[in-house]
Coordinates of C-alpha atoms in Angstrom, one line a residue:
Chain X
X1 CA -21.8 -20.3 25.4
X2 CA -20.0 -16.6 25.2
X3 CA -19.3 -15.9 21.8
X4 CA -16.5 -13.3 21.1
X5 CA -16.3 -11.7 17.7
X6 CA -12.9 -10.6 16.5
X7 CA -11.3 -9.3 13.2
X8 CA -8.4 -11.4 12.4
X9 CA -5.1 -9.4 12.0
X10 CA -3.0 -12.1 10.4
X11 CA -3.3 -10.6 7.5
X12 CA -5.1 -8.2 5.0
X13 CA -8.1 -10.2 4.3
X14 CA -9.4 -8.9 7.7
X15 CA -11.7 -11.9 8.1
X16 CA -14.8 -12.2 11.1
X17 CA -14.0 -14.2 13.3
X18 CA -16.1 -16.0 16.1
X19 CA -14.4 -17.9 19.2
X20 CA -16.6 -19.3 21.4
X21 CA -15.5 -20.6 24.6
X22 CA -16.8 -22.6 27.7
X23 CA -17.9 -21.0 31.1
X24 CA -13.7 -21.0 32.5
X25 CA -12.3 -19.0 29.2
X26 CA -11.3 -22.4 27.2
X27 CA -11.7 -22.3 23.4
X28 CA -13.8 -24.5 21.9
X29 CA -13.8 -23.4 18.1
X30 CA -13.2 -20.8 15.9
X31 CA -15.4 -19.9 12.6
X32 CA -15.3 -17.5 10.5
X33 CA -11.3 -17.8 9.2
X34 CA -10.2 -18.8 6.1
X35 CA -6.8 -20.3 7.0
X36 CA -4.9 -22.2 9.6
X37 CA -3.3 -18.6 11.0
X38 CA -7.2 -17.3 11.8
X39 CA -7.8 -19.8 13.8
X40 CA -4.8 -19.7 16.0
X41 CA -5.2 -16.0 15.7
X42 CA -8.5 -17.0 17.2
X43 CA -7.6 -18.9 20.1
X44 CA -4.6 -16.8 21.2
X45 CA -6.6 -13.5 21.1
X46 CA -9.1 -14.6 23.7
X47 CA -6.4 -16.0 26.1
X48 CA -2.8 -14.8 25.7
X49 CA -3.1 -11.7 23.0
X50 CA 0.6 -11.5 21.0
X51 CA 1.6 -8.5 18.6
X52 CA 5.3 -8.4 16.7
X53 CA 6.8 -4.7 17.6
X54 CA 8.3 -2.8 15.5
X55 CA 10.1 0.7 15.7
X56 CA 13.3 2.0 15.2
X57 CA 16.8 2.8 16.9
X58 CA 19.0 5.4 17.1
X59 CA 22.5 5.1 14.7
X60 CA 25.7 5.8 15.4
X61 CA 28.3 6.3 12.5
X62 CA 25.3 5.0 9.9
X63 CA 24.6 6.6 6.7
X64 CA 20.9 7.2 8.4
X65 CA 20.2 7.9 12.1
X66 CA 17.9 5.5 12.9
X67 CA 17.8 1.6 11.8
X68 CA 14.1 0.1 11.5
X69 CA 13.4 -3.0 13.9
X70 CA 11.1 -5.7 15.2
X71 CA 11.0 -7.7 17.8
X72 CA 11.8 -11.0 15.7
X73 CA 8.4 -12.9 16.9
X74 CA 5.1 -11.9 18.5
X75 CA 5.7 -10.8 22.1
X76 CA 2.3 -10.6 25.0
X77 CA 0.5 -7.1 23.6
X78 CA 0.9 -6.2 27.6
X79 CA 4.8 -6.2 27.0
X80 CA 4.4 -3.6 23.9
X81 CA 5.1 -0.4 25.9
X82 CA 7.6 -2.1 28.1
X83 CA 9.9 -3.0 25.0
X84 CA 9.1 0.5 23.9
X85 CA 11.1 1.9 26.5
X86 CA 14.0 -0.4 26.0
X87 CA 13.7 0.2 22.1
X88 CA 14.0 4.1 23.2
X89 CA 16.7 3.6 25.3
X90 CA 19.1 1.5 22.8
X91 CA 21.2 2.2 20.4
X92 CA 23.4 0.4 17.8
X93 CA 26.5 1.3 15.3
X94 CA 26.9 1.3 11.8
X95 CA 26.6 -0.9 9.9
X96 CA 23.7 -3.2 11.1
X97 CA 22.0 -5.7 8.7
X98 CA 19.1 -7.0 8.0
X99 CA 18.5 -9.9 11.2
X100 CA 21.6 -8.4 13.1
X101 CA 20.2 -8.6 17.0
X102 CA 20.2 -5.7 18.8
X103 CA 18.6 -6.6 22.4
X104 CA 18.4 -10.0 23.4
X105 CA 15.7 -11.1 25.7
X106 CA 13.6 -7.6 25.6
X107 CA 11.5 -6.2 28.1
X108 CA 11.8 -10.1 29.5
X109 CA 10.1 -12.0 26.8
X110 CA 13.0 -14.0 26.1
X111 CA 12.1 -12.4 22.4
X112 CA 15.5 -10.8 20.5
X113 CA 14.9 -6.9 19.2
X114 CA 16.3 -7.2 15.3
X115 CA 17.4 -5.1 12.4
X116 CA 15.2 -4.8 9.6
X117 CA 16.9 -2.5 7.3
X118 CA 20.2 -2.6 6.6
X119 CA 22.7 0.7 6.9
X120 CA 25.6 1.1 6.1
X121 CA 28.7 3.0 7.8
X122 CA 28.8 7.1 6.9
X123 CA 30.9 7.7 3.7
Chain F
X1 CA 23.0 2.6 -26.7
X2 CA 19.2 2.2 -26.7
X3 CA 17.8 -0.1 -23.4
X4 CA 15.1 -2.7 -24.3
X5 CA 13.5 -1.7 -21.1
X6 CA 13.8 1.6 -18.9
X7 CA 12.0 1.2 -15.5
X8 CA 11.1 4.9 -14.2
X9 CA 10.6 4.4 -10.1
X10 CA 12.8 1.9 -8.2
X11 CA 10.2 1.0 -5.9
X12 CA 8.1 -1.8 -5.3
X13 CA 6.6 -2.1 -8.8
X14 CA 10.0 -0.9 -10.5
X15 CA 12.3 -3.9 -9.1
X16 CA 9.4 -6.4 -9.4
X17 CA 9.0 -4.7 -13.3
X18 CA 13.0 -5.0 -13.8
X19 CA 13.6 -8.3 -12.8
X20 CA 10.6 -9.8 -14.5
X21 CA 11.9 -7.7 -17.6
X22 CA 15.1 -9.6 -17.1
X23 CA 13.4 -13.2 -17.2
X24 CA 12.2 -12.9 -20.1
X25 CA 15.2 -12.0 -22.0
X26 CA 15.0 -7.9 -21.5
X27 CA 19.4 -7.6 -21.8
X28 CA 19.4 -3.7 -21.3
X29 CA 17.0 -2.6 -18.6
X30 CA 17.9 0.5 -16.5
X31 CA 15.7 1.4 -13.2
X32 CA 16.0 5.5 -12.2
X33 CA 15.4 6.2 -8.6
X34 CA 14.5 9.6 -7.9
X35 CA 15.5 8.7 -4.2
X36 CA 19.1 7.9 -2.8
X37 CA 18.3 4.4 -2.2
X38 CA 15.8 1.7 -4.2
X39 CA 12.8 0.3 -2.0
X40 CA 10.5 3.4 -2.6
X41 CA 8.3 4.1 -0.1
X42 CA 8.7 0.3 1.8
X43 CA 11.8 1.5 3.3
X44 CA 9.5 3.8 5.6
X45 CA 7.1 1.6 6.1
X46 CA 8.6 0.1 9.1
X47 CA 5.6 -2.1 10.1
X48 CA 4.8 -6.0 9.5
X49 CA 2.5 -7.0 7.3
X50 CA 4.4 -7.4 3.9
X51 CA 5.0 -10.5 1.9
X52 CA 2.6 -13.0 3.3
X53 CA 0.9 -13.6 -0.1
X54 CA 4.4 -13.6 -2.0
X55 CA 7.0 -15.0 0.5
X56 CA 4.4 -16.9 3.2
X57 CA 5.8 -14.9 5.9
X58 CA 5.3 -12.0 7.1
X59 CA 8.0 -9.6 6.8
X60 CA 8.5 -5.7 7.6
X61 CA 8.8 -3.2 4.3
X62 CA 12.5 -2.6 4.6
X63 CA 12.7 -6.2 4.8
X64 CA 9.9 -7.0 1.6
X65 CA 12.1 -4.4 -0.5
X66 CA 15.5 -6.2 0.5
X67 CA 14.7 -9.3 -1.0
X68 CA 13.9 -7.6 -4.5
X69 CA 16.8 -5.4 -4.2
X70 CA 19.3 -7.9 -3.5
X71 CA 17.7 -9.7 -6.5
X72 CA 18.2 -6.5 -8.8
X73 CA 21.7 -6.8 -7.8
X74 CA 22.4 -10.3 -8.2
X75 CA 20.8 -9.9 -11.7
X76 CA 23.2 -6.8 -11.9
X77 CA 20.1 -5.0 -13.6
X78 CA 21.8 -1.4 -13.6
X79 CA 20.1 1.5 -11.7
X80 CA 20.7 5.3 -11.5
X81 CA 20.0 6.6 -7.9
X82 CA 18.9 10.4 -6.9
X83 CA 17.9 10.6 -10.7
X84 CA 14.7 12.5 -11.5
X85 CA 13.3 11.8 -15.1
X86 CA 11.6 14.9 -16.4
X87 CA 10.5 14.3 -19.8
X88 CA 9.0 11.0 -21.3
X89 CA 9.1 11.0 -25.2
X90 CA 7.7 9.2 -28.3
X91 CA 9.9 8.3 -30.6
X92 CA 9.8 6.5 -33.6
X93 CA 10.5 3.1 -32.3
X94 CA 9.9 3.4 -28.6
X95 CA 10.9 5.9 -26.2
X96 CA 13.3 9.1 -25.2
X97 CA 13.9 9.3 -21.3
X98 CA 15.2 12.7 -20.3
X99 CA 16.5 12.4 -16.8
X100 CA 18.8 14.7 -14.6
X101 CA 21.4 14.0 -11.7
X102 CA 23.3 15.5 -9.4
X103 CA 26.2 13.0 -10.5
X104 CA 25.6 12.8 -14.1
X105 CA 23.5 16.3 -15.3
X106 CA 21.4 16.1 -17.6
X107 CA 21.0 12.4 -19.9
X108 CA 19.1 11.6 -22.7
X109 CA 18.2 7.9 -22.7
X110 CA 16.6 5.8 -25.2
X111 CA 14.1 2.6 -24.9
X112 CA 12.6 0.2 -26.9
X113 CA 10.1 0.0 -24.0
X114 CA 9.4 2.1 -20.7
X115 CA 7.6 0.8 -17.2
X116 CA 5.7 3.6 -15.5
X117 CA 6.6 2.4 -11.7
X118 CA 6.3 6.3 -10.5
X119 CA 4.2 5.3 -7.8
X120 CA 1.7 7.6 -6.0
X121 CA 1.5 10.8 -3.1
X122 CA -0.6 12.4 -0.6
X123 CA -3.7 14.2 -1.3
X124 CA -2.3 17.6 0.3
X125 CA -4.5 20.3 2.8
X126 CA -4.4 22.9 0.2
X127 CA -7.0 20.5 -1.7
X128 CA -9.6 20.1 1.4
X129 CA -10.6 23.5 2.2
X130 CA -10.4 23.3 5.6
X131 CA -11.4 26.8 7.6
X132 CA -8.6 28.1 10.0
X133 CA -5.2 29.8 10.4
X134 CA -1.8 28.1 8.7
X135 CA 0.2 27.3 12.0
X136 CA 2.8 25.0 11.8
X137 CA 2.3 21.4 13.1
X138 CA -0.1 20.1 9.9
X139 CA 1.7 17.2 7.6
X140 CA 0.6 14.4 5.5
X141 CA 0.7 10.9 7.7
X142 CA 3.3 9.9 5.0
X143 CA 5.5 12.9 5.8
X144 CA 5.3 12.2 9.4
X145 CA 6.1 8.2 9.0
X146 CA 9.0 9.4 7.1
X147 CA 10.3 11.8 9.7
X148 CA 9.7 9.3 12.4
X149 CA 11.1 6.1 11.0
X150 CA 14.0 7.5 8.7
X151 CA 15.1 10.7 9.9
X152 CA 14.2 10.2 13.8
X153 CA 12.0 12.9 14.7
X154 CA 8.6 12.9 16.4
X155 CA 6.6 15.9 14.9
X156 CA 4.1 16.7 17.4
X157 CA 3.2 15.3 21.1
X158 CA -0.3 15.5 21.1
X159 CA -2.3 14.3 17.9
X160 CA -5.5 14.8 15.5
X161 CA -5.3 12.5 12.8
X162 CA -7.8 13.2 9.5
X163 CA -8.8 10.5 7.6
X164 CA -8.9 7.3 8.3
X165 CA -6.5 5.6 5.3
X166 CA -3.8 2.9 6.1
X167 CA -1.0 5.4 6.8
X168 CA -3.1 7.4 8.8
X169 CA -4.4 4.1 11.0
X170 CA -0.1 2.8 10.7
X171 CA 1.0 6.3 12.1
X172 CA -1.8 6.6 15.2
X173 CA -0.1 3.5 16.5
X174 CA 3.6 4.4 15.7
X175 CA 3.2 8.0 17.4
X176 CA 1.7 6.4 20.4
X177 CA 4.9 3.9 20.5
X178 CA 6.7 6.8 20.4
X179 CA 5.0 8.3 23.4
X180 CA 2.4 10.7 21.4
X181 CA -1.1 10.9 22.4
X182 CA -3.0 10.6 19.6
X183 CA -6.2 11.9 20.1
X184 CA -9.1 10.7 17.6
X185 CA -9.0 9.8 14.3
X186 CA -11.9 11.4 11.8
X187 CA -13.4 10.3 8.7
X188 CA -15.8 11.8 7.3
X189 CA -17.0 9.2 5.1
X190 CA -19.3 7.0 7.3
X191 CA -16.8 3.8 6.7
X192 CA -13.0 3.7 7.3
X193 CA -10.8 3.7 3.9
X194 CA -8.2 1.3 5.4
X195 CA -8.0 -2.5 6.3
X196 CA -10.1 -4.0 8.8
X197 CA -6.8 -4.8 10.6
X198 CA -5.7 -1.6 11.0
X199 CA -8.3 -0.9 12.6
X200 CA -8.4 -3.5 15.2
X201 CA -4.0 -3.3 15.4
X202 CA -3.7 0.3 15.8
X203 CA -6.4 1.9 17.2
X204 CA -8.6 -0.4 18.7
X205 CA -5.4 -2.3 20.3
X206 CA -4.5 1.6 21.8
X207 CA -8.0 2.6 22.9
X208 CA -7.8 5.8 20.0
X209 CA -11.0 6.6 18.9
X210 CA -12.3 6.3 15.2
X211 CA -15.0 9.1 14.6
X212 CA -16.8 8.0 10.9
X213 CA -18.9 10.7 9.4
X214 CA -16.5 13.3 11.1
X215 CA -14.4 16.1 9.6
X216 CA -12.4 19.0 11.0
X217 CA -13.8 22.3 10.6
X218 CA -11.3 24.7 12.3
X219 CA -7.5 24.5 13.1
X220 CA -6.4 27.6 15.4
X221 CA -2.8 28.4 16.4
X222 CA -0.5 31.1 15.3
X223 CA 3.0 29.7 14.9
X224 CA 1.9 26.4 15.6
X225 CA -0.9 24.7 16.0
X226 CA -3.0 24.7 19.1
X227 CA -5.9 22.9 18.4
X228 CA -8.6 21.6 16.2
X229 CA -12.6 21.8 16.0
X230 CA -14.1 18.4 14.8
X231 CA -17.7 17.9 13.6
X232 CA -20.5 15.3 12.3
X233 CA -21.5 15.9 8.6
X234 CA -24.8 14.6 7.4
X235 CA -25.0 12.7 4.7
X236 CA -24.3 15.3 2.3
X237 CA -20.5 15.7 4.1
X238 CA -22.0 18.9 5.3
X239 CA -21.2 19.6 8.8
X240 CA -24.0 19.6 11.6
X241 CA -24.1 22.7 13.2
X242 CA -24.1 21.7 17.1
X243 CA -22.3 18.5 16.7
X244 CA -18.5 20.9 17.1
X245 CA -16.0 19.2 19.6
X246 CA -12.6 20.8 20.3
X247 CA -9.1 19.0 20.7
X248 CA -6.3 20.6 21.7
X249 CA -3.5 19.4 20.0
X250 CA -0.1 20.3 18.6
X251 CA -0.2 18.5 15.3
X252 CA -3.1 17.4 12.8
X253 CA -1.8 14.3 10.3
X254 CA -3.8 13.8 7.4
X255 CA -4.4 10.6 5.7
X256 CA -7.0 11.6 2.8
X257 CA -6.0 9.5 0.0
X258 CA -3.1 9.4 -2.5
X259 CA -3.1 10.3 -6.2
X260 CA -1.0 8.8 -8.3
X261 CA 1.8 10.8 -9.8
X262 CA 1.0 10.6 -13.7
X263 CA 2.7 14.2 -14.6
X264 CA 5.1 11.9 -17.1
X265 CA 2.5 9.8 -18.2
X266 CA 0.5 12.8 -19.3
X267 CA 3.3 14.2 -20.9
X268 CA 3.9 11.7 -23.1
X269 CA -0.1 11.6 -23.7
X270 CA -0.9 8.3 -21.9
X271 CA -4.7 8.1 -21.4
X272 CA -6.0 8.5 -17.8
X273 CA -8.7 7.3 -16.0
X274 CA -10.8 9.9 -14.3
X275 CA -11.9 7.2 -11.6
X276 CA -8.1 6.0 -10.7
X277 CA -5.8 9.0 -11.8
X278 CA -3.9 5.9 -13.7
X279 CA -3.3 4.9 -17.2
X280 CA -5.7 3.2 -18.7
X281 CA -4.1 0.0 -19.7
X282 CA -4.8 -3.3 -21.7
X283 CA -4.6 -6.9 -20.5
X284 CA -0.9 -6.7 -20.9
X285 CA -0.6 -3.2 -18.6
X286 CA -0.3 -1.6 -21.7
X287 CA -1.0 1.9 -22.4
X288 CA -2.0 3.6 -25.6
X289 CA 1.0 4.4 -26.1
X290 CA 2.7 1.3 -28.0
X291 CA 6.0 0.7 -25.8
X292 CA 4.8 2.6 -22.6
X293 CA 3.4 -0.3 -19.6
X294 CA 2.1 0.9 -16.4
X295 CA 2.3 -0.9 -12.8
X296 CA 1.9 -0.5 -8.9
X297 CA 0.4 2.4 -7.8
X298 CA 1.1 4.7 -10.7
X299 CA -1.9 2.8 -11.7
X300 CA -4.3 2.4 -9.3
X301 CA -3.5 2.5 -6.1
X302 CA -2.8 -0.7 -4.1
X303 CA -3.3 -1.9 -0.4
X304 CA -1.5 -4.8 -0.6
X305 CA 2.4 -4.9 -1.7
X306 CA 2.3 -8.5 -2.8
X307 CA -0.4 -7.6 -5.6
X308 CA 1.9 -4.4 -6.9
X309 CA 4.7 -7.0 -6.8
X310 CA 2.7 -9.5 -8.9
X311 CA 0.8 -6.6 -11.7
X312 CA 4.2 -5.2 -11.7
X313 CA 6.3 -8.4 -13.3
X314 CA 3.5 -8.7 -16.1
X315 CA 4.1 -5.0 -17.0
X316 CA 7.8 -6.0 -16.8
X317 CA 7.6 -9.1 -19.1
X318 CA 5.2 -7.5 -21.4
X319 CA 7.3 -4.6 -21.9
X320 CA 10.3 -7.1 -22.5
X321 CA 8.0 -9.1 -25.1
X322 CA 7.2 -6.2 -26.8
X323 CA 11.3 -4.4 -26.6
X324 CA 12.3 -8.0 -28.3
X325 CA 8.9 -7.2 -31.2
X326 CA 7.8 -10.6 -29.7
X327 CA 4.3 -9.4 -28.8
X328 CA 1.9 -9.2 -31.0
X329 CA -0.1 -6.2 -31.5
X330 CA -2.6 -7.8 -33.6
X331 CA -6.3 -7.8 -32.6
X332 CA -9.3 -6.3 -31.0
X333 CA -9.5 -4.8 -27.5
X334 CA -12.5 -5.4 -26.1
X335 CA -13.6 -3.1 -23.2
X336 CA -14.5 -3.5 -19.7
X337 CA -17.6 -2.0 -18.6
X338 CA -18.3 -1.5 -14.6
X339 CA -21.6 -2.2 -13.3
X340 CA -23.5 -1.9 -9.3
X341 CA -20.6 -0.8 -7.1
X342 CA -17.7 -1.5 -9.4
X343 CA -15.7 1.7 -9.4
X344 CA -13.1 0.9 -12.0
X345 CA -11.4 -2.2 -13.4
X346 CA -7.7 -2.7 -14.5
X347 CA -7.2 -3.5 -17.1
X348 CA -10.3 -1.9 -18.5
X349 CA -9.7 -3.2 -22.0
X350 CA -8.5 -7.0 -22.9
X351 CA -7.8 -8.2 -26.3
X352 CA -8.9 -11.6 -26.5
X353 CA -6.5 -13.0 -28.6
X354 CA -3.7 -11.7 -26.7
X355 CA -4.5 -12.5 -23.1
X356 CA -2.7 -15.2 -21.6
X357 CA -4.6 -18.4 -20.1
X358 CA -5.9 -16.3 -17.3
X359 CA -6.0 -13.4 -16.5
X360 CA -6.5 -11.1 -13.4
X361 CA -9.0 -8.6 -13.8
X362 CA -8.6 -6.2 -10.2
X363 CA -11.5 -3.2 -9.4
X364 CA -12.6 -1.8 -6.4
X365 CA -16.1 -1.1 -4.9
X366 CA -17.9 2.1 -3.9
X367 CA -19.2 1.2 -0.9
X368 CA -19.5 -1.4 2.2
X369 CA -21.4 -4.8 1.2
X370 CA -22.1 -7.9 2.5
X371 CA -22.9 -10.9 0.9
X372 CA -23.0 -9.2 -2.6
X373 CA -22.7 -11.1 -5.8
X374 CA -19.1 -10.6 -7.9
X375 CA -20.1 -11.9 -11.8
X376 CA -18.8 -11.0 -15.1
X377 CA -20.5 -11.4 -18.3
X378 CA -19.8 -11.9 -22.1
X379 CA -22.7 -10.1 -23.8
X380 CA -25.9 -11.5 -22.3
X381 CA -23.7 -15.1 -21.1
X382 CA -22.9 -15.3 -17.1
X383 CA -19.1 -16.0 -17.2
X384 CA -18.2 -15.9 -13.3
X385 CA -20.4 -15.5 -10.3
X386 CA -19.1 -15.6 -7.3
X387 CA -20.5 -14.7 -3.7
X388 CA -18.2 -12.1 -1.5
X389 CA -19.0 -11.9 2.4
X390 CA -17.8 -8.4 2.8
X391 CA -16.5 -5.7 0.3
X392 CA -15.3 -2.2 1.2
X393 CA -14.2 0.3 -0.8
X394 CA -10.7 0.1 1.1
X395 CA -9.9 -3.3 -0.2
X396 CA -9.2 -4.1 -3.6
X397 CA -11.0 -7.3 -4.7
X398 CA -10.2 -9.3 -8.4
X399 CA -11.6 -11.7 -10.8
X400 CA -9.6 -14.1 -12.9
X401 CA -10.7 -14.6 -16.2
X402 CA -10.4 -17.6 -18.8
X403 CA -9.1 -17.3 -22.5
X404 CA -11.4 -19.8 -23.9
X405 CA -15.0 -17.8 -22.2
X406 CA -13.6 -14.6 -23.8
X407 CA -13.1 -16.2 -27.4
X408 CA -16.0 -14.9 -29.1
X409 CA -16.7 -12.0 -26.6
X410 CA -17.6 -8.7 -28.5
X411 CA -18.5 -7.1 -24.5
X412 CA -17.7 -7.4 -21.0
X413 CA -19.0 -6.2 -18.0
X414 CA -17.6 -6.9 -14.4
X415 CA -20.4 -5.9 -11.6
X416 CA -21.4 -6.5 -8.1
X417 CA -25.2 -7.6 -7.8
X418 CA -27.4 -7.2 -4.3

């Protein structure tokens, strides 16, 4: 059975992971994790790959140019450089709050882009 | 007015320091910020990751540092912002803080107590040596990050990144969000110094390449720069003649390690640690000087903010014990000697009788191990053992301790064995 090894991302511990799946791509197990979130990291890794985006957007009338955001869950990792180019393209106006949606729906992954910082309006 | 407890750095480890201050009955703190908002350096670190230990989710830094600041404020713990302190004093029942502001000149403030929460910065180029002209185009990777995610501007469009530490790893991915082309990323130790994830999340996910036991030996450009010569050192970090590759590139980022920023400390004649830059502290993150506590990365630095948040509200209720003459001060430090890879334990003394139930000892290893052996003893007597898959010297490991083993304890040693 093909074995894939993987270091899990869900968080700092970094822990080896091994999926092993059946001849047609189907998970069978996952070792190697230490919680729940490796071994779902597992599965979804070796079939539908997800990463949360995060970046920033220009500011208008804030008391910084730019407001920090994420795409408020994971989104496919082949959709990264497509919300990228809507992230580049938007903008927002002071002041934005922590959560405040910014897109709705980018780059088609029914996914809202949100506000992770909040800025005020310019003294 | 004299403050029970005055938290220098309104960072991570200053608002967790303040508010544990305030829980256990601290009535004047004061946090100075050096910068014009609290959050430190979370409010640049724009990426995910943050919290999952502390909140069980995972939040973004901006986000992490919100939740503590709106704490501070519900608390209304005062804070000073875009207030550098310059001098740290002893006096003869705690502290003098001499601080200046645009706002308020210059202030002389008094403590019964004071939290070091000064954090850390960049190891600079001027102390790497490397060979070449001075173009423009060469900045820390934390300089960079905070161009990109606070002010808006992407410093270069083509990339060499050296050293392979978080921020280095966090800003190849940002600068190829931002349509950069990051070239390679070199380390010349032959292991990476930041977390496994990074790795795999931002240059493995983007195809960027991670050269180990690489270094760059020449920058060239005039004005700004043009490109950089990278080569394989041996094991002595020496560089192998024939092994030179060149990039072309218009910016070099370098991520090769951060110092903590002690200048205060040392001023006041707080002992250092030649291994971690940092006080050297107690069990209760105190330093030798009575009244001064240390936390965050001030200390040692940290990879993980949930672990600053959590060393930084002992330093803040210990420093509130000891502004309210609570503490004792009674009894023998014992201290902690490193053995095998351990680099450096904090604390790296522990008095016994003053420790609380348990106590969590955190160190860091020299190298990359698997399957090693974590123990601590008492003398000759085995207190802990306790099998580790993997260890790297880029992740901070711990041991907690028990009161009762460390009863009759006269030594202590915590060591890895093979």
């Amino acid at each position: 059975m093909p074995i894939i090894e993987l270091t899990c991302i869900s968080c700092p511990l970094g822990c080896p992971l091994k999926v092993e799946t059946d001849e047609t791509g189907n998970v069978k197990g996952v070792t190697g994790n230490t919680c729940k979130r490796g071994e779902e990291y597992g599965k979804k890794e070796v079939s539908a790959p997800v990463r949360t985006v995060t970046s920033t957007v220009r500011l208008t009338g804030g008391a910084a140019p730019v407001v920090s955001v994420r795409t408020k869950t994971d989104i496919p990792k082949e959709k990264i450089f497509a919300c990228m180019a809507e992230i580049r393209k938007a903008s927002a106006a002071a002041p934005v709050h922590i959560g405040d949606v910014i897109l709705d729906n980018i780059a088609d992954t029914g996914v809202a882009l949100v506000a992770t910082a909040n800025v005020e309006k310019r003294a | 007015m004299k403050y029970d407890v005055i938290v220098i750095g309104g960072g991570p480890a200053g608002l967790a320091a303040a508010l544990a201050a305030k829980e256990n009955g601290a009535q004047e703190i004061l946090i100075l910020e050096r910068e014009k908002e609290l959050g430190g350096i979370l409010n640049q670190c724009i990426h995910n990751g943050f919290g999952l230990h502390t909140f069980k989710e995972e939040l973004t830094g901006p986000e992490y540092a919100a939740r503590f600041i709106d704490r501070v404020k519900e608390e209304n713990i005062p804070y000073l912002l875009s207030t550098t302190v310059i001098d740290l004093a002893r006096q003869e029942n705690g502290v003098t803080v001499t601080a200046v502001s645009r706002e308020n000149g210059l202030m002389t403030l008094e403590g019964s107590a004071a939290v070091l929460a000064m954090g850390c910065r960049e190891r600079p180029r001027g102390a790497l040596n490397i060979p070449g002209t001075r173009p423009a185009g060469i900045f820390s990777a934390g300089t960079a990050q905070r161009l990109v995610n606070l002010e808006g501007y992407l410093p270069g469009r083509e990339v060499v990144i050296l050293g392979s530490g978080d921020i280095g790893l966090i800003m190849a991915r940002r600068m190829t969000l931002e349509g950069a082309k990051v070239k390679c990323v070199a380390e010349i130790m032959p292991y990476s110094g930041g977390l496994k994830r990074n790795i795999v999340q931002c240059l493995n996910d983007y195809g960027i390449p991670l050269k180990l036991s690489h270094t760059v030996v020449d920058i060239r450009g005039k004005e700004r720069v043009e490109g950089v010569t990278i080569a394989q050192v041996d094991e002595h970090n020496k560089p192998i003649p024939g092994t030179e590759e060149d990039y072309s590139c218009d910016t070099l980022l370098l991520s090769v390690g951060l110092i903590p920023e002690n200048e205060l400390s040392r001023g006041i004649g707080v002992e250092l640690s030649p291994v971690t830059n940092g006080p050297k502290v107690n069990e209760s993150l105190g330093t030798n000087i009575p009244g001064v506590f240390a936390c965050g990365n001030v200390l040692h630095v940290h990879d993980l903010v949930d672990y600053v948040s959590e060393e930084a509200a002992e330093a803040g209720k210990n420093a509130a014990r000891y502004a309210a003459g609570s503490g004792t001060q009674e009894g023998v430090e014992i201290p902690v000697e490193t053995g095998g890879a351990v680099r450096y334990t904090v604390p790296s003394r522990i008095c016994p009788d003053r420790m609380e139930e348990e106590l969590v000892v955190r160190f860091r290893v020299g190298k990359n191990m698997r399957n090693a052996w974590v123990c601590v003893y008492a003398g000759e007597k085995e207190l802990l053992r306790r099998k580790r898959p993997v260890m790297a010297p880029g992740e901070m490991e711990q041991v907690k301790l028990k009161k009762e083993d460390l009863k009759d304890a006269l030594s202590l040693r915590v060591c890895t064995e093979e």
